[in-house]
Amino acid sequence: MPETTPHPSRRAHERQSGPLEITAPHRDLLDQVLDNWSLQVLETLCERPSRFNDLSRAIPAVTNKSLTATLRRLERNGIVERLVLDSRPVAVEYRITELGKTMRDPVDALLLWSATHLPAIEAARAAYEDE
Amino acid sequence: MPETTPHPSRRAHERQSGPLEITAPHRDLLDQVLDNWSLQVLETLCERPSRFNDLSRAIPAVTNKSLTATLRRLERNGIVERLVLDSRPVAVEYRITELGKTMRDPVDALLLWSATHLPAIEAARAAYEDE
DNA sequence: CTGTATCCCACGCGATACTG
DNA sequence: CAGTATCGCGTGGGATACAG
């Protein structure tokens, strides 16, 4: 062990607080994968593979442009896969990948947190407006 | 016509796939709390209470304007609290609240996911560019 | 059906300057 | 020290039309 370091300050509080360190690549990744449309697409594809228009209908507020961009981005990151079915008029199916499935737990943890604490947060908002 | 049955199937696959349902208030909340600057502020305040300029220095890339906006937003949501210390030239200390601390676990889960799967995702990106 | 192509605008955010 | 005020630009994303 190369360490009997005389400057333990840095290490010290990192240990105390555990992980939580945000570097650029991680921030990039989260930005590409946690946005509004991405989560809704993930939600839908976790339930069943879907075609483009299925997704469009499942997420009424999304436009073609945004849906396309979202799917491309998720595909590029290996979160969803795009399958061109050779049927008569072109059909394309999107499905979540194994890699994509690994997002579910952390995302669900987040949603669970949100569900659990939303009341407290709305109370905080109300209190804030009052003062 | 093998259409997706709207009513009864909904329940069914929800149970299969578990939670993960994104409603507007939750999406709003996550947007206000998971953005770039917010996470960095949280990261810093989880380690120690800090003054405005401490945060500014700890997060070199942030501007006064964005830092102020971020802090106000987090304060409004009860995630951080703002304490005006009555010292000579005004001093203000920000610290994370108990409610704020409840974010750590889900956020860490996310960062852990990111750290774990970033290699696979970068591989997916490389593969995507190739085709 | 599955997208692409434009136009366009709101607004997030940086840069800069200024104040109590 | 702890912000506020103002300006300006880049871009994400909606609306719409069109193409393979």
Short mmCIF file of C-alpha atoms (C1' of nucleotides) in Angstrom, two decimals:
data_model
loop_
_atom_site.label_atom_id
_atom_site.label_comp_id
_atom_site.label_asym_id
_atom_site.label_seq_id
_atom_site.Cartn_x
_atom_site.Cartn_y
_atom_site.Cartn_z
CA MET A 1 0.00 0.00 0.00
CA PRO A 2 1.66 3.14 -1.25
CA GLU A 3 -0.26 5.33 1.11
CA THR A 4 0.43 6.81 4.43
CA THR A 5 -0.47 10.06 2.81
CA PRO A 6 0.03 13.19 4.84
CA HIS A 7 -2.79 14.96 3.03
CA PRO A 8 -5.86 12.87 3.67
CA SER A 9 -8.30 15.75 3.42
CA ARG A 10 -9.49 15.02 -0.10
CA ARG A 11 -9.88 11.33 0.50
CA ALA A 12 -11.48 11.90 3.82
CA HIS A 13 -14.70 13.54 2.77
CA GLU A 14 -15.01 11.47 -0.35
CA ARG A 15 -15.13 8.40 1.80
CA GLN A 16 -17.61 9.98 4.14
CA SER A 17 -20.06 10.82 1.42
CA GLY A 18 -19.50 7.76 -0.69
CA PRO A 19 -19.82 7.84 -4.51
CA LEU A 20 -21.55 10.61 -6.42
CA GLU A 21 -19.00 12.06 -8.71
CA ILE A 22 -20.14 13.53 -11.95
CA THR A 23 -17.71 13.60 -14.84
CA ALA A 24 -18.39 14.89 -18.32
CA PRO A 25 -18.95 11.53 -20.04
CA HIS A 26 -21.43 10.48 -17.39
CA ARG A 27 -23.24 13.77 -17.60
CA ASP A 28 -23.40 13.41 -21.37
CA LEU A 29 -24.79 9.94 -21.08
CA LEU A 30 -27.47 10.89 -18.59
CA ASP A 31 -28.47 13.84 -20.74
CA GLN A 32 -28.97 11.56 -23.69
CA VAL A 33 -30.93 8.97 -21.87
CA LEU A 34 -32.90 10.61 -19.08
CA ASP A 35 -34.75 13.29 -20.98
CA ASN A 36 -38.49 13.52 -21.24
CA TRP A 37 -39.08 11.58 -24.44
CA SER A 38 -36.41 8.96 -23.76
CA LEU A 39 -38.00 7.87 -20.52
CA GLN A 40 -41.41 7.64 -22.11
CA VAL A 41 -40.04 5.62 -24.99
CA LEU A 42 -38.28 3.35 -22.52
CA GLU A 43 -41.47 3.00 -20.54
CA THR A 44 -43.34 1.89 -23.63
CA LEU A 45 -40.66 -0.42 -24.99
CA CYS A 46 -40.23 -2.07 -21.62
CA GLU A 47 -43.77 -3.27 -21.95
CA ARG A 48 -43.62 -4.46 -25.53
CA PRO A 49 -41.72 -3.93 -28.77
CA SER A 50 -43.42 -1.24 -30.77
CA ARG A 51 -43.50 0.24 -34.22
CA PHE A 52 -42.88 3.88 -34.89
CA ASN A 53 -46.52 4.82 -34.98
CA ASP A 54 -47.27 2.73 -31.92
CA LEU A 55 -44.82 4.85 -30.02
CA SER A 56 -46.24 7.96 -31.56
CA ARG A 57 -49.67 7.00 -30.31
CA ALA A 58 -48.44 5.81 -26.93
CA ILE A 59 -46.78 9.18 -26.43
CA PRO A 60 -49.32 11.59 -27.88
CA ALA A 61 -47.35 14.75 -27.14
CA VAL A 62 -44.28 13.79 -29.12
CA THR A 63 -43.70 15.00 -32.67
CA ASN A 64 -42.22 12.92 -35.47
CA LYS A 65 -39.08 14.91 -35.34
CA SER A 66 -38.50 14.48 -31.63
CA LEU A 67 -39.48 10.85 -31.64
CA THR A 68 -37.07 10.12 -34.46
CA ALA A 69 -34.28 12.00 -32.74
CA THR A 70 -34.96 10.19 -29.48
CA LEU A 71 -34.99 6.77 -31.09
CA ARG A 72 -31.80 7.47 -33.02
CA ARG A 73 -30.08 8.62 -29.89
CA LEU A 74 -31.21 5.61 -27.89
CA GLU A 75 -30.24 3.33 -30.72
CA ARG A 76 -26.83 4.91 -30.99
CA ASN A 77 -26.28 4.31 -27.29
CA GLY A 78 -27.32 0.69 -27.58
CA ILE A 79 -30.43 1.19 -25.46
CA VAL A 80 -32.94 0.24 -28.12
CA GLU A 81 -32.62 -1.65 -31.37
CA ARG A 82 -34.28 -0.96 -34.66
CA LEU A 83 -35.50 -3.86 -36.74
CA VAL A 84 -36.70 -3.41 -40.28
CA LEU A 85 -39.32 -6.03 -40.94
CA ASP A 86 -39.48 -6.99 -44.57
CA SER A 87 -43.21 -6.77 -44.94
CA ARG A 88 -45.19 -5.02 -47.62
CA PRO A 89 -45.21 -1.35 -46.80
CA VAL A 90 -42.09 -0.94 -44.75
CA ALA A 91 -42.49 -1.83 -41.10
CA VAL A 92 -40.00 -1.01 -38.40
CA GLU A 93 -39.99 -2.40 -34.92
CA TYR A 94 -38.19 -0.95 -31.98
CA ARG A 95 -37.32 -3.05 -28.97
CA ILE A 96 -35.34 -2.51 -25.84
CA THR A 97 -31.93 -4.17 -25.65
CA GLU A 98 -30.39 -6.06 -22.76
CA LEU A 99 -28.28 -2.99 -22.11
CA GLY A 100 -31.42 -0.91 -22.12
CA LYS A 101 -33.02 -3.15 -19.55
CA THR A 102 -30.22 -2.41 -17.13
CA MET A 103 -31.54 1.14 -16.94
CA ARG A 104 -34.77 0.07 -15.41
CA ASP A 105 -33.60 -0.41 -11.87
CA PRO A 106 -31.92 2.96 -11.45
CA VAL A 107 -34.68 4.75 -13.31
CA ASP A 108 -37.31 3.02 -11.23
CA ALA A 109 -35.41 4.00 -8.12
CA LEU A 110 -35.65 7.57 -9.28
CA LEU A 111 -39.35 7.34 -10.03
CA LEU A 112 -39.96 5.68 -6.73
CA TRP A 113 -38.11 8.49 -5.02
CA SER A 114 -40.20 10.98 -6.92
CA ALA A 115 -43.42 9.22 -6.02
CA THR A 116 -42.42 8.98 -2.39
CA HIS A 117 -41.30 12.55 -1.90
CA LEU A 118 -43.46 14.51 -4.30
CA PRO A 119 -45.90 15.43 -1.53
CA ALA A 120 -43.11 16.79 0.64
CA ILE A 121 -41.72 18.70 -2.31
CA GLU A 122 -45.06 20.19 -3.20
CA ALA A 123 -45.38 21.25 0.41
CA ALA A 124 -41.95 22.86 0.20
CA ARG A 125 -43.01 24.71 -2.94
CA ALA A 126 -46.14 25.99 -1.29
CA ALA A 127 -44.16 27.12 1.73
CA TYR A 128 -41.66 28.84 -0.53
CA GLU A 129 -44.32 30.80 -2.38
CA ASP A 130 -45.80 31.98 0.91
CA GLU A 131 -42.76 33.63 2.39
CA MET B 1 -56.86 -7.89 -36.50
CA PRO B 2 -54.28 -8.46 -33.83
CA GLU B 3 -54.62 -5.11 -32.22
CA THR B 4 -53.39 -4.29 -28.79
CA THR B 5 -56.30 -4.55 -26.43
CA PRO B 6 -56.57 -1.23 -24.67
CA HIS B 7 -58.30 -1.96 -21.40
CA PRO B 8 -57.54 -5.28 -19.72
CA SER B 9 -54.02 -5.74 -21.04
CA ARG B 10 -52.86 -2.50 -19.49
CA ARG B 11 -53.03 -3.90 -16.00
CA ALA B 12 -51.45 -7.13 -17.11
CA HIS B 13 -48.22 -5.90 -18.54
CA GLU B 14 -47.85 -3.28 -15.88
CA ARG B 15 -47.57 -6.05 -13.38
CA GLN B 16 -45.13 -7.88 -15.60
CA SER B 17 -42.87 -4.93 -16.04
CA GLY B 18 -43.30 -3.42 -12.60
CA PRO B 19 -43.39 0.34 -11.94
CA LEU B 20 -41.99 2.94 -14.30
CA GLU B 21 -44.80 5.31 -15.05
CA ILE B 22 -43.99 8.87 -15.84
CA THR B 23 -46.59 11.51 -15.13
CA ALA B 24 -46.23 15.22 -15.67
CA PRO B 25 -45.55 16.23 -12.05
CA HIS B 26 -42.83 13.63 -11.75
CA ARG B 27 -41.28 14.66 -15.01
CA ASP B 28 -41.33 18.28 -13.85
CA LEU B 29 -39.67 17.38 -10.63
CA LEU B 30 -36.91 15.36 -12.25
CA ASP B 31 -36.28 18.18 -14.70
CA GLN B 32 -35.82 20.62 -11.86
CA VAL B 33 -33.54 18.44 -9.87
CA LEU B 34 -31.53 16.21 -12.20
CA ASP B 35 -30.02 18.79 -14.50
CA ASN B 36 -26.33 19.39 -14.91
CA TRP B 37 -25.81 22.13 -12.35
CA SER B 38 -28.20 20.71 -9.79
CA LEU B 39 -26.33 17.44 -9.54
CA GLN B 40 -23.03 19.23 -9.17
CA VAL B 41 -24.42 21.48 -6.48
CA LEU B 42 -25.83 18.45 -4.73
CA GLU B 43 -22.51 16.70 -4.99
CA THR B 44 -20.78 19.62 -3.35
CA LEU B 45 -23.35 20.23 -0.65
CA CYS B 46 -23.44 16.56 0.24
CA GLU B 47 -19.84 16.90 1.28
CA ARG B 48 -20.14 20.11 3.22
CA PRO B 49 -22.29 23.23 3.56
CA SER B 50 -20.94 25.92 1.28
CA ARG B 51 -21.21 29.60 0.60
CA PHE B 52 -22.14 31.00 -2.77
CA ASN B 53 -18.60 31.60 -3.87
CA ASP B 54 -17.49 28.25 -2.55
CA LEU B 55 -19.95 26.62 -4.90
CA SER B 56 -18.88 28.91 -7.67
CA ARG B 57 -15.32 27.77 -7.19
CA ALA B 58 -16.20 24.13 -6.71
CA ILE B 59 -18.07 24.22 -10.02
CA PRO B 60 -15.83 26.36 -12.18
CA ALA B 61 -17.96 26.15 -15.30
CA VAL B 62 -21.09 27.60 -13.76
CA THR B 63 -21.98 31.27 -14.12
CA ASN B 64 -23.47 33.43 -11.40
CA LYS B 65 -26.75 33.48 -13.18
CA SER B 66 -27.06 29.73 -13.54
CA LEU B 67 -25.81 29.05 -10.07
CA THR B 68 -28.34 31.44 -8.61
CA ALA B 69 -31.14 29.92 -10.65
CA THR B 70 -30.12 26.42 -9.65
CA LEU B 71 -29.94 27.27 -5.97
CA ARG B 72 -33.30 29.05 -6.04
CA ARG B 73 -34.89 26.10 -7.74
CA LEU B 74 -33.41 23.59 -5.33
CA GLU B 75 -34.40 25.79 -2.43
CA ARG B 76 -37.94 26.10 -3.70
CA ASN B 77 -38.18 22.33 -3.88
CA GLY B 78 -36.89 21.93 -0.36
CA ILE B 79 -33.71 20.21 -1.49
CA VAL B 80 -31.32 22.80 -0.14
CA GLU B 81 -31.71 25.52 2.42
CA ARG B 82 -30.32 29.01 2.38
CA LEU B 83 -29.05 30.50 5.60
CA VAL B 84 -28.14 34.15 5.90
CA LEU B 85 -25.41 34.45 8.48
CA ASP B 86 -25.40 37.80 10.20
CA SER B 87 -21.74 38.51 9.86
CA ARG B 88 -19.98 41.66 8.71
CA PRO B 89 -20.19 41.58 4.97
CA VAL B 90 -23.21 39.44 4.28
CA ALA B 91 -22.51 35.74 4.27
CA VAL B 92 -24.88 33.10 2.97
CA GLU B 93 -24.56 29.42 3.54
CA TYR B 94 -26.26 26.72 1.55
CA ARG B 95 -26.76 23.28 2.96
CA ILE B 96 -28.56 20.18 1.89
CA THR B 97 -31.81 19.37 3.67
CA GLU B 98 -33.02 16.05 4.97
CA LEU B 99 -35.31 15.89 1.98
CA GLY B 100 -32.35 16.60 -0.23
CA LYS B 101 -30.42 13.76 1.29
CA THR B 102 -33.10 11.32 0.21
CA MET B 103 -32.04 12.01 -3.36
CA ARG B 104 -28.63 10.54 -2.87
CA ASP B 105 -29.53 6.90 -3.09
CA PRO B 106 -31.45 7.07 -6.35
CA VAL B 107 -28.95 9.49 -7.86
CA ASP B 108 -26.07 7.29 -6.82
CA ALA B 109 -27.85 4.32 -8.32
CA LEU B 110 -27.96 6.24 -11.56
CA LEU B 111 -24.30 7.20 -11.40
CA LEU B 112 -23.37 3.65 -10.56
CA TRP B 113 -25.34 2.46 -13.55
CA SER B 114 -23.56 5.01 -15.67
CA ALA B 115 -20.16 4.00 -14.37
CA THR B 116 -20.93 0.34 -14.89
CA HIS B 117 -22.30 0.55 -18.38
CA LEU B 118 -20.44 3.46 -19.92
CA PRO B 119 -17.93 1.13 -21.59
CA ALA B 120 -20.70 -0.90 -23.19
CA ILE B 121 -22.39 2.28 -24.31
CA GLU B 122 -19.25 3.71 -25.80
CA ALA B 123 -18.81 0.43 -27.64
CA ALA B 124 -22.36 0.73 -28.93
CA ARG B 125 -21.63 4.26 -30.12
CA ALA B 126 -18.51 3.15 -31.93
CA ALA B 127 -20.40 0.29 -33.56
CA TYR B 128 -23.16 2.67 -34.60
CA GLU B 129 -20.78 5.08 -36.27
CA ASP B 130 -19.20 2.25 -38.23
CA GLU B 131 -22.26 0.92 -40.01
"C1'" DC C 1 -46.00 3.48 -42.64
"C1'" DT C 2 -41.70 5.61 -41.44
"C1'" DG C 3 -39.57 8.88 -41.50
"C1'" DT C 4 -37.01 13.70 -43.67
"C1'" DA C 5 -36.99 18.62 -44.55
"C1'" DT C 6 -38.00 23.46 -43.36
"C1'" DC C 7 -39.39 27.16 -40.98
"C1'" DC C 8 -39.56 29.43 -36.78
"C1'" DC C 9 -39.58 30.82 -32.20
"C1'" DA C 10 -39.16 30.42 -27.20
"C1'" DC C 11 -35.76 30.12 -23.84
"C1'" DG C 12 -31.69 28.29 -21.56
"C1'" DC C 13 -27.53 29.88 -20.79
"C1'" DG C 14 -23.07 32.34 -21.17
"C1'" DA C 15 -20.83 36.86 -21.00
"C1'" DT C 16 -20.60 41.07 -19.02
"C1'" DA C 17 -21.54 44.82 -16.09
"C1'" DC C 18 -23.37 46.65 -12.02
"C1'" DT C 19 -25.32 46.96 -6.86
"C1'" DG C 20 -26.30 46.56 -1.66
"C1'" DC D 1 -19.55 38.65 -0.68
"C1'" DA D 2 -23.80 37.49 -2.94
"C1'" DG D 3 -26.13 38.25 -6.00
"C1'" DT D 4 -29.29 41.19 -10.01
"C1'" DA D 5 -29.77 43.17 -14.76
"C1'" DT D 6 -29.35 43.09 -19.56
"C1'" DC D 7 -28.00 41.46 -23.96
"C1'" DG D 8 -27.41 38.21 -27.44
"C1'" DC D 9 -26.93 33.85 -29.50
"C1'" DG D 10 -27.36 28.85 -30.15
"C1'" DT D 11 -30.34 25.19 -30.14
"C1'" DG D 12 -34.05 22.05 -28.89
"C1'" DG D 13 -38.29 21.26 -30.30
"C1'" DG D 14 -43.16 22.23 -32.25
"C1'" DA D 15 -45.86 22.71 -36.60
"C1'" DT D 16 -46.27 21.53 -41.07
"C1'" DA D 17 -45.36 19.60 -45.45
"C1'" DC D 18 -43.48 16.19 -48.12
"C1'" DA D 19 -40.95 11.72 -49.67
"C1'" DG D 20 -39.59 6.66 -50.15
#
